PDB file of C-alpha atoms and ligand atoms in Angstrom:
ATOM      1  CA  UNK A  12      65.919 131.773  60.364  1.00 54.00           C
ATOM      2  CA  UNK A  13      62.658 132.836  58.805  1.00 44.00           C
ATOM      3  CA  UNK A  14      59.921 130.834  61.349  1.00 44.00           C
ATOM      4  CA  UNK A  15      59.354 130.511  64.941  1.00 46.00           C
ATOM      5  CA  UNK A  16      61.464 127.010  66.513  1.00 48.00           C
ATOM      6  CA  UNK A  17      62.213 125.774  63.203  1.00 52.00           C
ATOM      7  CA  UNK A  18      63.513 122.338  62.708  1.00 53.00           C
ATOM      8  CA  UNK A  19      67.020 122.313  61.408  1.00 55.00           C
ATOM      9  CA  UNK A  20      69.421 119.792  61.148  1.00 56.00           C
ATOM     10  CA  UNK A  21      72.027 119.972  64.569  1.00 60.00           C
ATOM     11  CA  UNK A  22      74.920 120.623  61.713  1.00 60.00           C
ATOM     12  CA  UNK A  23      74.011 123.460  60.126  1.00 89.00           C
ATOM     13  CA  UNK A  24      73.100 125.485  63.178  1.00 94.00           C
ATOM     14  CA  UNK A  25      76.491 126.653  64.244  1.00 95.00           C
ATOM     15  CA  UNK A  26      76.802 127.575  60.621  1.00 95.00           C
ATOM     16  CA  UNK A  27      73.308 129.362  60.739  1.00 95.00           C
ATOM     17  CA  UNK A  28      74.252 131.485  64.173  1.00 96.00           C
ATOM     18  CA  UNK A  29      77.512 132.464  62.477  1.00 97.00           C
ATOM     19  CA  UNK A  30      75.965 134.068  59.493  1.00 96.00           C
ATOM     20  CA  UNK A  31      73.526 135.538  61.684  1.00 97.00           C
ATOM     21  CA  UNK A  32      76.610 136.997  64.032  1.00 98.00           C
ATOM     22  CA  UNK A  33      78.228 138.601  60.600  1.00 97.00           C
ATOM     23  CA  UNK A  34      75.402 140.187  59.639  1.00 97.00           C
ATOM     24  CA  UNK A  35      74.790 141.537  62.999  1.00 98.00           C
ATOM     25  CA  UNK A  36      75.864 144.808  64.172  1.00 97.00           C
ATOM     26  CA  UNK A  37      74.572 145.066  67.710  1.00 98.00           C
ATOM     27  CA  UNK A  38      74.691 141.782  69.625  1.00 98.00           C
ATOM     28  CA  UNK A  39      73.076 141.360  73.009  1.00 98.00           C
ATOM     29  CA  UNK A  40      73.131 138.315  75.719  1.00 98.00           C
ATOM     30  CA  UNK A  41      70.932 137.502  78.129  1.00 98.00           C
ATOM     31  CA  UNK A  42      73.110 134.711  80.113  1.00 98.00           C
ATOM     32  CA  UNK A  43      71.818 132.258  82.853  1.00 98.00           C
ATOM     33  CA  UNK A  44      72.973 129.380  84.879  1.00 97.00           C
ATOM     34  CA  UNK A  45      73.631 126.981  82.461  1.00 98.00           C
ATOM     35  CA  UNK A  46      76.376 129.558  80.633  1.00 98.00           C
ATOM     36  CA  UNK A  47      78.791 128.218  84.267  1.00 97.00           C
ATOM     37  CA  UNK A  48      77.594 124.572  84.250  1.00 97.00           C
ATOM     38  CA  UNK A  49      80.379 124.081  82.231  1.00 97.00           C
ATOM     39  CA  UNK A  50      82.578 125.721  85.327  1.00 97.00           C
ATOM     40  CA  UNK A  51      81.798 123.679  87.131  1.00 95.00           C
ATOM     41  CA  UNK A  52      78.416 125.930  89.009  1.00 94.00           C
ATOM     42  CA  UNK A  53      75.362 124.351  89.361  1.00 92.00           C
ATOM     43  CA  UNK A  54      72.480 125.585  87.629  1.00 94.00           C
ATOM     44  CA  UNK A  55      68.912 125.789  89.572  1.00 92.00           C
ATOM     45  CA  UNK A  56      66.539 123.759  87.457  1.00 92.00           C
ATOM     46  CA  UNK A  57      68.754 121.727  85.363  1.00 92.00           C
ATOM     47  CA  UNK A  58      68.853 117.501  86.308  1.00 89.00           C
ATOM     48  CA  UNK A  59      71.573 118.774  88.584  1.00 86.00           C
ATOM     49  CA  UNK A  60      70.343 122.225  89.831  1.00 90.00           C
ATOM     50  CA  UNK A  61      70.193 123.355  93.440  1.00 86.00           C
ATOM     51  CA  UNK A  62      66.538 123.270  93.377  1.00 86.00           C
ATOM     52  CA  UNK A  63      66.659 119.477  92.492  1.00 85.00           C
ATOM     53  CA  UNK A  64      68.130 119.200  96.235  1.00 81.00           C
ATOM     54  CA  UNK A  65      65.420 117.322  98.614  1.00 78.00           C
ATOM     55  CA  UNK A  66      66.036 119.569 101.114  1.00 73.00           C
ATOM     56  CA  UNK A  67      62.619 118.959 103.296  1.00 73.00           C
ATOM     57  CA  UNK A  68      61.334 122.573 101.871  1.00 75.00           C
ATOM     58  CA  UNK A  69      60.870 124.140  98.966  1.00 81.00           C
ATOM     59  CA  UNK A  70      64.377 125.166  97.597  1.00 79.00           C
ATOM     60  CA  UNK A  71      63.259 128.361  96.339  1.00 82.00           C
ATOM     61  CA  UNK A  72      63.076 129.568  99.995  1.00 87.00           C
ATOM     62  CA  UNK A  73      66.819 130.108  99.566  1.00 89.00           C
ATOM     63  CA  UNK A  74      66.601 132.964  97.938  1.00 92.00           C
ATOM     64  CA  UNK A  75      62.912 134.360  99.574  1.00 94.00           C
ATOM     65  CA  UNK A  76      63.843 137.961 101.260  1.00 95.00           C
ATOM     66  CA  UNK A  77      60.790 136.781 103.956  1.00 94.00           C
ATOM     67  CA  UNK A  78      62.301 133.323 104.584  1.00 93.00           C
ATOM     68  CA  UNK A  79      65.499 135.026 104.666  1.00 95.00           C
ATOM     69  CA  UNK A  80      64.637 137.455 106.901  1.00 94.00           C
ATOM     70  CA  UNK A  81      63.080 134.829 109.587  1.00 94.00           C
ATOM     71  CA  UNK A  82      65.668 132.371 109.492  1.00 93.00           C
ATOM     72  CA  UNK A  83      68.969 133.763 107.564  1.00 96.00           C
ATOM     73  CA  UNK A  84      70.748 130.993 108.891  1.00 95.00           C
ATOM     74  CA  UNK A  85      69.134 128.720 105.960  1.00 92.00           C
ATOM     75  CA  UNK A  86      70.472 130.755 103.308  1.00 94.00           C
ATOM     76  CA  UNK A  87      73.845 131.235 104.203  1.00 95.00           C
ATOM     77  CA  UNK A  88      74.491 127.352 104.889  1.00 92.00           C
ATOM     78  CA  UNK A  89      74.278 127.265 100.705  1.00 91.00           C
ATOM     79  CA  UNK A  90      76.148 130.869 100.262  1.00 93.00           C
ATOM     80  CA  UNK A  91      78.889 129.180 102.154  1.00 94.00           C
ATOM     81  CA  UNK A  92      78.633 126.244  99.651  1.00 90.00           C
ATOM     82  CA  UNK A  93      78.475 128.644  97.272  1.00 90.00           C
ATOM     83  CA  UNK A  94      81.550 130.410  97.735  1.00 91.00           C
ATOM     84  CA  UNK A  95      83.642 127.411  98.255  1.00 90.00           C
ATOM     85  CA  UNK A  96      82.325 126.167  94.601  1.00 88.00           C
ATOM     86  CA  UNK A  97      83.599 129.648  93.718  1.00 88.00           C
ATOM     87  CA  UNK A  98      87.048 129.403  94.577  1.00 86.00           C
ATOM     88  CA  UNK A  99      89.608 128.536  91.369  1.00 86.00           C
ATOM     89  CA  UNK A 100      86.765 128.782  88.949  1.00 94.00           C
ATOM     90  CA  UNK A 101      87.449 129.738  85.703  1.00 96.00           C
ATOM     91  CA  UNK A 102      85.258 131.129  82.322  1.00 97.00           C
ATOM     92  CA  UNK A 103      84.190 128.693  80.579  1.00 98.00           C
ATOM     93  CA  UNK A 104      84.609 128.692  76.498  1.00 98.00           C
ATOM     94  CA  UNK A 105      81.157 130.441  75.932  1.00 98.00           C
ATOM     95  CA  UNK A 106      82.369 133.367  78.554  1.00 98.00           C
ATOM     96  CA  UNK A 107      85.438 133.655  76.491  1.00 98.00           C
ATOM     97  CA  UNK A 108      83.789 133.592  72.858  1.00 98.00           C
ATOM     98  CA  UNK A 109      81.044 136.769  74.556  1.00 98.00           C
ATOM     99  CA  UNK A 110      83.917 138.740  75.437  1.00 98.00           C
ATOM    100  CA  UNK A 111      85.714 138.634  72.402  1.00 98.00           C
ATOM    101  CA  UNK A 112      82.446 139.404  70.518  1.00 98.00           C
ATOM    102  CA  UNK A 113      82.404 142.310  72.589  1.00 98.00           C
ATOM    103  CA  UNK A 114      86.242 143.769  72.065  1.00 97.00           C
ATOM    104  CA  UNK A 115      85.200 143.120  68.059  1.00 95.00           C
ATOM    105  CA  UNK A 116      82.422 145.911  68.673  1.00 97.00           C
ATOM    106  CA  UNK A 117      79.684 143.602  67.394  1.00 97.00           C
ATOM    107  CA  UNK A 118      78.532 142.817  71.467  1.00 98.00           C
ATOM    108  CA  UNK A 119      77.120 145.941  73.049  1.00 98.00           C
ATOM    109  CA  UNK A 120      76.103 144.163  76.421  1.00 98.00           C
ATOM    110  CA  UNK A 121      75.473 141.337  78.391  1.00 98.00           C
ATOM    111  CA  UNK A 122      72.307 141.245  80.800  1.00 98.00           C
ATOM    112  CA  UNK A 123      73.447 138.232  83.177  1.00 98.00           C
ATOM    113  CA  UNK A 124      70.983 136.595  85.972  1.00 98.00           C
ATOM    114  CA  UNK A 125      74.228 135.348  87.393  1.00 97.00           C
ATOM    115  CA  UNK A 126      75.806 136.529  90.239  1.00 95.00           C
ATOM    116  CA  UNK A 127      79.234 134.303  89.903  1.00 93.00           C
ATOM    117  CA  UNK A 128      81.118 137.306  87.751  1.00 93.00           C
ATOM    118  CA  UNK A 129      82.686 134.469  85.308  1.00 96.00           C
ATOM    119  CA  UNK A 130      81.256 137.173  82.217  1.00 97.00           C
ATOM    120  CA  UNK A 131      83.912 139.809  83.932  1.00 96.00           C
ATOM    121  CA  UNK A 132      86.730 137.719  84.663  1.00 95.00           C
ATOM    122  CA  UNK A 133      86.198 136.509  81.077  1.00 97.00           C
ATOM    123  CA  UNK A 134      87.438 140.654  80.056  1.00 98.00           C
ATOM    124  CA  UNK A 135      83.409 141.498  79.368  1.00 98.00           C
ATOM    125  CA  UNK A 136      82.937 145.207  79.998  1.00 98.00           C
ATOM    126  CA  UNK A 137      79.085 145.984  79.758  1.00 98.00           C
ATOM    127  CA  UNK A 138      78.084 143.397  82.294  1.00 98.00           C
ATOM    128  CA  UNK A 139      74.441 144.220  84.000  1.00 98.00           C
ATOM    129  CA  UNK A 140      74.468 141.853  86.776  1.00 97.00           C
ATOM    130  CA  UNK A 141      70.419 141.942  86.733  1.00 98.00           C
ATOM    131  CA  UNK A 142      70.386 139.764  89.925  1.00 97.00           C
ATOM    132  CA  UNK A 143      73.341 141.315  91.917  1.00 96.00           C
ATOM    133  CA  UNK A 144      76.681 139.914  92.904  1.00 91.00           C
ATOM    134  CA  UNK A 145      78.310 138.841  95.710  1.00 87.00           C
ATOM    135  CA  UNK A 146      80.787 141.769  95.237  1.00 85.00           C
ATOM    136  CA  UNK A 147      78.906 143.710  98.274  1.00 92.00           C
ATOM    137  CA  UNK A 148      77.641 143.402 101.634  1.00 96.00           C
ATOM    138  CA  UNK A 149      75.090 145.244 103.640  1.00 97.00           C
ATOM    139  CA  UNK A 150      73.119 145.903 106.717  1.00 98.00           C
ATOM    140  CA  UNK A 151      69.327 145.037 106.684  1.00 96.00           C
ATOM    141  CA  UNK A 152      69.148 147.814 109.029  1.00 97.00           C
ATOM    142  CA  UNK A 153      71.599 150.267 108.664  1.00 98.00           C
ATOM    143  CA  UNK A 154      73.108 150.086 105.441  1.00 97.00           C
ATOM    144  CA  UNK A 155      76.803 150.023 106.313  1.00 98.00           C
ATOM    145  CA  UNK A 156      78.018 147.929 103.583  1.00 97.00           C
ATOM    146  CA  UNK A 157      81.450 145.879 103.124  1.00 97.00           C
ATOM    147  CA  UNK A 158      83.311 145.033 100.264  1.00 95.00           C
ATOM    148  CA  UNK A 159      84.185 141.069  98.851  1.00 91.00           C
ATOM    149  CA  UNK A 160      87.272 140.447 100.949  1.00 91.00           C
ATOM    150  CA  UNK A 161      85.546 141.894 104.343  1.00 94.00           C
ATOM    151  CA  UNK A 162      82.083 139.899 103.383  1.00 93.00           C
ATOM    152  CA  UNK A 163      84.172 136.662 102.549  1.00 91.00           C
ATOM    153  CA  UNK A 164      85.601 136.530 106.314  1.00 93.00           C
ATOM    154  CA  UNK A 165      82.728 137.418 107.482  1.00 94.00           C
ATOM    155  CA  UNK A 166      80.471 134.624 105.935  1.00 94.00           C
ATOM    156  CA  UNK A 167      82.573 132.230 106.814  1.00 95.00           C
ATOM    157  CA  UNK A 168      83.646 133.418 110.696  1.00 95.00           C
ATOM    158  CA  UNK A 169      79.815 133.722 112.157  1.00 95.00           C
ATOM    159  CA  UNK A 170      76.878 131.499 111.027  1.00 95.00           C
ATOM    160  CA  UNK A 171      75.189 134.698 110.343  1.00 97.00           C
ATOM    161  CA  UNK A 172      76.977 137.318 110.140  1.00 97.00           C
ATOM    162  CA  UNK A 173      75.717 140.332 112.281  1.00 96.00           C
ATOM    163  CA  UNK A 174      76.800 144.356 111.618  1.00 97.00           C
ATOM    164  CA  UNK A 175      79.343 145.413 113.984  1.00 96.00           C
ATOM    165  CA  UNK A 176      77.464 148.991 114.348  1.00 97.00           C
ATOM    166  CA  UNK A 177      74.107 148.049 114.970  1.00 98.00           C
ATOM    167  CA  UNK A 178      73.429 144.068 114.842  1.00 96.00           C
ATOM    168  CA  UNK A 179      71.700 144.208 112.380  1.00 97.00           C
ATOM    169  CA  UNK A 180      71.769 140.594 109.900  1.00 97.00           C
ATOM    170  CA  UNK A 181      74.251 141.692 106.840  1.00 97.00           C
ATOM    171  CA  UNK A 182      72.455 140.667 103.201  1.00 97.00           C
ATOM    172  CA  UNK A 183      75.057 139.593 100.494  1.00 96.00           C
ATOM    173  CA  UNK A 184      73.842 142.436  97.329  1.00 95.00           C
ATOM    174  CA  UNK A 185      71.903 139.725  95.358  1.00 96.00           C
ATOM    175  CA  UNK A 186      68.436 139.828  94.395  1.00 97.00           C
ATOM    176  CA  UNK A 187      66.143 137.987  96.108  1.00 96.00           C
ATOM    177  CA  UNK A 188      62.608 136.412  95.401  1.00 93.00           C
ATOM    178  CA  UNK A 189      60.690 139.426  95.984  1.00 92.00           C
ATOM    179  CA  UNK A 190      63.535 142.035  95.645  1.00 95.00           C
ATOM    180  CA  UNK A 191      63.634 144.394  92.516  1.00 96.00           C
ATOM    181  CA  UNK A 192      66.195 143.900  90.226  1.00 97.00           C
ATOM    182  CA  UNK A 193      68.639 145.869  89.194  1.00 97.00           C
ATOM    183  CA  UNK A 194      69.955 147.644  86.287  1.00 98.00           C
ATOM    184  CA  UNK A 195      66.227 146.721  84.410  1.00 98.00           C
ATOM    185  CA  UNK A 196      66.007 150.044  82.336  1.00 98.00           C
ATOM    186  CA  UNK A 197      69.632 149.556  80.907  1.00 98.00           C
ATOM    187  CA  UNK A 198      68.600 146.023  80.172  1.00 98.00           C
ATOM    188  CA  UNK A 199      65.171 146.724  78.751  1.00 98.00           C
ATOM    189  CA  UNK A 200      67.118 149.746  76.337  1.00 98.00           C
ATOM    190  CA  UNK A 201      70.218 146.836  75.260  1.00 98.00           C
ATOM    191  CA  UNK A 202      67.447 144.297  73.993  1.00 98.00           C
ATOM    192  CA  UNK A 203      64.884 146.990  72.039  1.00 98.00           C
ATOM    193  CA  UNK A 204      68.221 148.233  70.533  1.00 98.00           C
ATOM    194  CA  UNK A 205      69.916 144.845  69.176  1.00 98.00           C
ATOM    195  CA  UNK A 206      69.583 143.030  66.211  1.00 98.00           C
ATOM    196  CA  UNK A 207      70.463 139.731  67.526  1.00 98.00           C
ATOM    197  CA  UNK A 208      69.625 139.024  71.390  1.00 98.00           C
ATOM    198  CA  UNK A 209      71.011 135.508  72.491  1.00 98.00           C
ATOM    199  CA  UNK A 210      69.184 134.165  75.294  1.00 98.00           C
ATOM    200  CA  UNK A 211      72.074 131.177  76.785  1.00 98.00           C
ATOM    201  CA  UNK A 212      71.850 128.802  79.669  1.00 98.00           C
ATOM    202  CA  UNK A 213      68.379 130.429  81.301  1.00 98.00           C
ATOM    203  CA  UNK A 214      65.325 128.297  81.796  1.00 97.00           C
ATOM    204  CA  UNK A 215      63.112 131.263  81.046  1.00 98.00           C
ATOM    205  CA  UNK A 216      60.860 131.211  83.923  1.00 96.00           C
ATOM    206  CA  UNK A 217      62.112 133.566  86.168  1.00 96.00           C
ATOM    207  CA  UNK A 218      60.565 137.288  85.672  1.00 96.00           C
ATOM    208  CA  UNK A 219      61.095 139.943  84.967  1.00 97.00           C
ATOM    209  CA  UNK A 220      64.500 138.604  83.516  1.00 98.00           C
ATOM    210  CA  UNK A 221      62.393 136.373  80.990  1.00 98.00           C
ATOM    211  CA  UNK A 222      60.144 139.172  79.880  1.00 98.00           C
ATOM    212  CA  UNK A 223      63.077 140.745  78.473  1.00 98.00           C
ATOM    213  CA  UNK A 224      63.398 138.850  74.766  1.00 98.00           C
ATOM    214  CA  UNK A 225      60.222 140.417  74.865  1.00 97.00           C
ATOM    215  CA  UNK A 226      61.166 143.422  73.564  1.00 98.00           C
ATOM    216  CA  UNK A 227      63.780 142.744  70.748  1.00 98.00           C
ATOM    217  CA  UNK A 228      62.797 143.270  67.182  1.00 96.00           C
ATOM    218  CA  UNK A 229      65.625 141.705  65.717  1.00 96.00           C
ATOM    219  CA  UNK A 230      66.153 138.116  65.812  1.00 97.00           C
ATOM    220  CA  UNK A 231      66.887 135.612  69.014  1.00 98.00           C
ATOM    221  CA  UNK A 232      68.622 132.543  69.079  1.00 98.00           C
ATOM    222  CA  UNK A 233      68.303 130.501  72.392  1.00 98.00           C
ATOM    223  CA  UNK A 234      71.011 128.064  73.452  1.00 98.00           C
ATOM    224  CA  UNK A 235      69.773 125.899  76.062  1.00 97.00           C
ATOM    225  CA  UNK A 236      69.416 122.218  76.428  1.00 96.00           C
ATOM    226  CA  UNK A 237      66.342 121.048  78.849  1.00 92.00           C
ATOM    227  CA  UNK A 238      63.631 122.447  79.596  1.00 91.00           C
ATOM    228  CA  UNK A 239      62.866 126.271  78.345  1.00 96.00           C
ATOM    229  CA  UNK A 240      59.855 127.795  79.067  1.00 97.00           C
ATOM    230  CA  UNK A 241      58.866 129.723  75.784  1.00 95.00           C
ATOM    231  CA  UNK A 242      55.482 131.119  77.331  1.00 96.00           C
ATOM    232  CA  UNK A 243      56.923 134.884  77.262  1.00 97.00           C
ATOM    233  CA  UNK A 244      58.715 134.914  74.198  1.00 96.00           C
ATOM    234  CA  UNK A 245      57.434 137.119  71.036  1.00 95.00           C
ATOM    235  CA  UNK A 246      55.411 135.480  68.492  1.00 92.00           C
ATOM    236  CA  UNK A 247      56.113 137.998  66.267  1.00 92.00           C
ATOM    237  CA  UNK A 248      60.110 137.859  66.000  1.00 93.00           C
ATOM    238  CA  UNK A 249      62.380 134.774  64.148  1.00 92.00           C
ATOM    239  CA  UNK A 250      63.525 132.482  67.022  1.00 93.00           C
ATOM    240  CA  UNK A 251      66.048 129.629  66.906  1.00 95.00           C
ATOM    241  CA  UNK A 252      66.247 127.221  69.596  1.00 95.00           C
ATOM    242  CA  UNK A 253      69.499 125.619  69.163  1.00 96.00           C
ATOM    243  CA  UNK A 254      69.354 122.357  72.239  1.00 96.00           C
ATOM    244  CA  UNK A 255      73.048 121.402  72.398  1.00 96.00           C
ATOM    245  CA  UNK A 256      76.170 121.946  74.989  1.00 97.00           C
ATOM    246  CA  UNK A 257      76.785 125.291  75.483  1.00 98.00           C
ATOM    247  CA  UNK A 258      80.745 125.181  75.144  1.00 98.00           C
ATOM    248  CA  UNK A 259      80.699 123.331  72.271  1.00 97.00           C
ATOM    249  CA  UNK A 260      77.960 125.075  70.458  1.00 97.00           C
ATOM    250  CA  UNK A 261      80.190 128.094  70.516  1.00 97.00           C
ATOM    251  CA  UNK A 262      82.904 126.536  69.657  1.00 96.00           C
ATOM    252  CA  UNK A 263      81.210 125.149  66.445  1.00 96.00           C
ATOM    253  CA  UNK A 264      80.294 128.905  65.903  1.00 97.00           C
ATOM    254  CA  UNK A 265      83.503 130.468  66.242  1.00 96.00           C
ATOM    255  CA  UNK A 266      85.210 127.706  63.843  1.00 95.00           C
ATOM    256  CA  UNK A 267      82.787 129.323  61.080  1.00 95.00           C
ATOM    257  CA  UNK A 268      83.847 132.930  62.508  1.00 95.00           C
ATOM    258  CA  UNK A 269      87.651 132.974  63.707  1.00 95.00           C
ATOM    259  CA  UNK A 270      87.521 135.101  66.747  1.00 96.00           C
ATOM    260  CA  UNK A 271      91.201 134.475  68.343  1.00 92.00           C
ATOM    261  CA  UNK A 272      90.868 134.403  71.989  1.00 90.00           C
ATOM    262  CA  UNK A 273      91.867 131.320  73.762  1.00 78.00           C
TER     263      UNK A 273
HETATM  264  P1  LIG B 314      68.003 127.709  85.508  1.00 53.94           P
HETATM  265  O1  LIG B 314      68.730 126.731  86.376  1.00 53.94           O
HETATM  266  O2  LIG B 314      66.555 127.899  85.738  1.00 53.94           O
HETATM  267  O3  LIG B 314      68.179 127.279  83.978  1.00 53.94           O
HETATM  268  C1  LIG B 314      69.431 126.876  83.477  1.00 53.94           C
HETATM  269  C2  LIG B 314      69.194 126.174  82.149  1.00 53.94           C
HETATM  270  O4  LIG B 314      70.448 125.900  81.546  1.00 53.94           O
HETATM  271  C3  LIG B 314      68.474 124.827  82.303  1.00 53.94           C
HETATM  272  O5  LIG B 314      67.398 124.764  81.381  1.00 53.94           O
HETATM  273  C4  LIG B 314      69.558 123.804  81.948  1.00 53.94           C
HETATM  274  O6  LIG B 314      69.041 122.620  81.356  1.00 53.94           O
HETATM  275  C5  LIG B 314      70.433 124.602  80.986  1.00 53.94           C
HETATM  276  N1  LIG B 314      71.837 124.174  80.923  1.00 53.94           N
HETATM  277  C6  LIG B 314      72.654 123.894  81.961  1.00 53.94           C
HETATM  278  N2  LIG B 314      73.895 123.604  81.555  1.00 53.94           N
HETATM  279  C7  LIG B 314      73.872 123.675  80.190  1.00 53.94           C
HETATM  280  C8  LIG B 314      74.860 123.465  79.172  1.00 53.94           C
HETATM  281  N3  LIG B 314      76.120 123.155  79.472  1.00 53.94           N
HETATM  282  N4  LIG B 314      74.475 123.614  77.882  1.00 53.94           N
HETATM  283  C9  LIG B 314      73.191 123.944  77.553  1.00 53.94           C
HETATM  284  N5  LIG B 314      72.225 124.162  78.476  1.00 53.94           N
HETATM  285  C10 LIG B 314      72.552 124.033  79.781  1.00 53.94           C
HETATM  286  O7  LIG B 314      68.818 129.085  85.590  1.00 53.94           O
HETATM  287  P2  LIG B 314      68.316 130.571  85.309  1.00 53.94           P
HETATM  288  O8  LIG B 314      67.367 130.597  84.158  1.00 53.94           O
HETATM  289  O9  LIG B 314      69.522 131.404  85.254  1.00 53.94           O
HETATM  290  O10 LIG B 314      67.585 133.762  90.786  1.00 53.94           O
HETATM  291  O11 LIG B 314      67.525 130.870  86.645  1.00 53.94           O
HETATM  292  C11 LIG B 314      67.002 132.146  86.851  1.00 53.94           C
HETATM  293  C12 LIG B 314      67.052 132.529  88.305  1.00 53.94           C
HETATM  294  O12 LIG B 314      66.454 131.511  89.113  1.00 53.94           O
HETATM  295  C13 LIG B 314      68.461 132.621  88.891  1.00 53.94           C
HETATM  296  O13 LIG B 314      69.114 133.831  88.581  1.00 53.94           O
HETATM  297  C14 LIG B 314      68.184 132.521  90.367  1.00 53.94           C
HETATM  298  C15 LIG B 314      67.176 131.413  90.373  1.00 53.94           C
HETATM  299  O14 LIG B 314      66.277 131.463  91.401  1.00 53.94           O
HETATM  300  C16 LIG B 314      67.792 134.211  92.008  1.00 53.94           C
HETATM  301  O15 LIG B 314      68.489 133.655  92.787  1.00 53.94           O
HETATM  302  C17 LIG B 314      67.068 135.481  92.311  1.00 53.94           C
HETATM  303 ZN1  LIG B 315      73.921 147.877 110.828  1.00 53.94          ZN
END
């Protein structure tokens, strides 16, 4: 790993990232959509993604806090989907092989944009859900809030569901287009302090999550097949771009490395 995007042949890669994991000593992972493709979630941009949809509109308005505040009715149509896709999901290998990285001490955190919880399900502690979860509800207006079970019936007992105290339109605690996100300055401190950031399953486009490999000075190696913006990465720091399967990637890795865990 001593260029930028070097060209090495598919076999020795898994070889390459399993050096690189012994010699580490402070892992981080930035995880996107594609790390649950394999469980069976859709990405957003991938040939499958949600935002492939022809849905008349853009498909970004899903997740717009303005669009979502005129018509909230179009976003929880595909929450409800959502949740349904949700139900008997499972980690996938890759969720598996992160959390047993982590119980070895070499993974110190994981900064996820996903909001499916497959990293804690998988026994991952230091999860920083950057883009929320569907764990809470809330009020727009009045900030009661209600927990998963109370949310789940009532998602899927009013088209949208309305506050009992004040009417207001309850807001599922993910992040929206034009929301902060959350949890940035533990995020920011996890990748300036690693010496290995993997960046898995993330297109790279959406900020400020993709500013974030930003600021490692270690080295990054990006798994992700498709398309990967590398506009914001640093020029400065050794970057492999490994383009294969997810799952089987790590699987490739771990038969160099020997974590038990399945
Ligand atoms: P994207 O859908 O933009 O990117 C997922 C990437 O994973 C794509 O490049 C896929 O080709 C790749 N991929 C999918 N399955 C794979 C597999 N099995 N092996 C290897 N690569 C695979 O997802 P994110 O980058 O996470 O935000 O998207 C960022 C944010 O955009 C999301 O958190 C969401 C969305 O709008 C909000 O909702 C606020
Ligand atoms: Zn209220």
């Amino acid at each position: 790993m001593e260029g930028c995007f070097e060209k090495i042949p598919n076999c020795n890669l898994a070889q390459i990232c399993a050096d690189e994991i012994k010699k580490a000593n402070n892992i981080v992972l930035l995880s996107g959509a594609g790390m649950s493709t394999n469980a069976g979630i859709p990405d957003f941009r991938g040939p499958n993604g949600i935002y492939r949809r022809q849905l008349g509109v853009n498909p970004e308005r899903i997740f717009d806090i303005d669009y979502f505040l005129e018509d909230p009715s179009f976003f929880y149509k595909f929450h409800r989907e959502f949740l349904q896709t949700l139900k008997n999901i499972k980690p996938t290998y890759a969720h598996k092989f992160f959390a047993a990285l982590e119980k070895n001490g070499k993974l110190k955190g994981i900064i996820t944009q996903n909001i499916d919880s497959l990293h804690q399900m998988a026994g991952s502690k230091n999860v920083m859900e950057i883009h929320g979860g569907i764990w809470k509800s809330f009020c727009i207006d009045c900030n009661k809030t209600w927990d998963y079970e109370e949310s789940m019936k009532l998602v899927f007992s009013q088209e949208v569901p309305r506050c009992d105290r004040c009417g207001g339109i309850i807001k599922p605690d993910i992040v929206f287009f034009g929301e902060m996100v959350k949890h940035l300055e533990e995020s920011q401190k996890l990748v300036k302090e690693c010496d290995l950031l993997f960046v898995v399953g993330s297109s790279l486009v959406v900020t400020p999550a993709a500013l974030l490999p930003r600021l490692a000075r270690g080295k990054i190696i990006i798994v992700n097949k498709g398309e990967t913006n590398k506009s914001y990465l640093p020029s400065n720091i050794p970057t492999l771009h490994v383009e294969q399967d997810i799952d089987e990637f790590f699987k490739a890795v771990n038969y160099h490395i020997g974590l038990d865990f399945e």
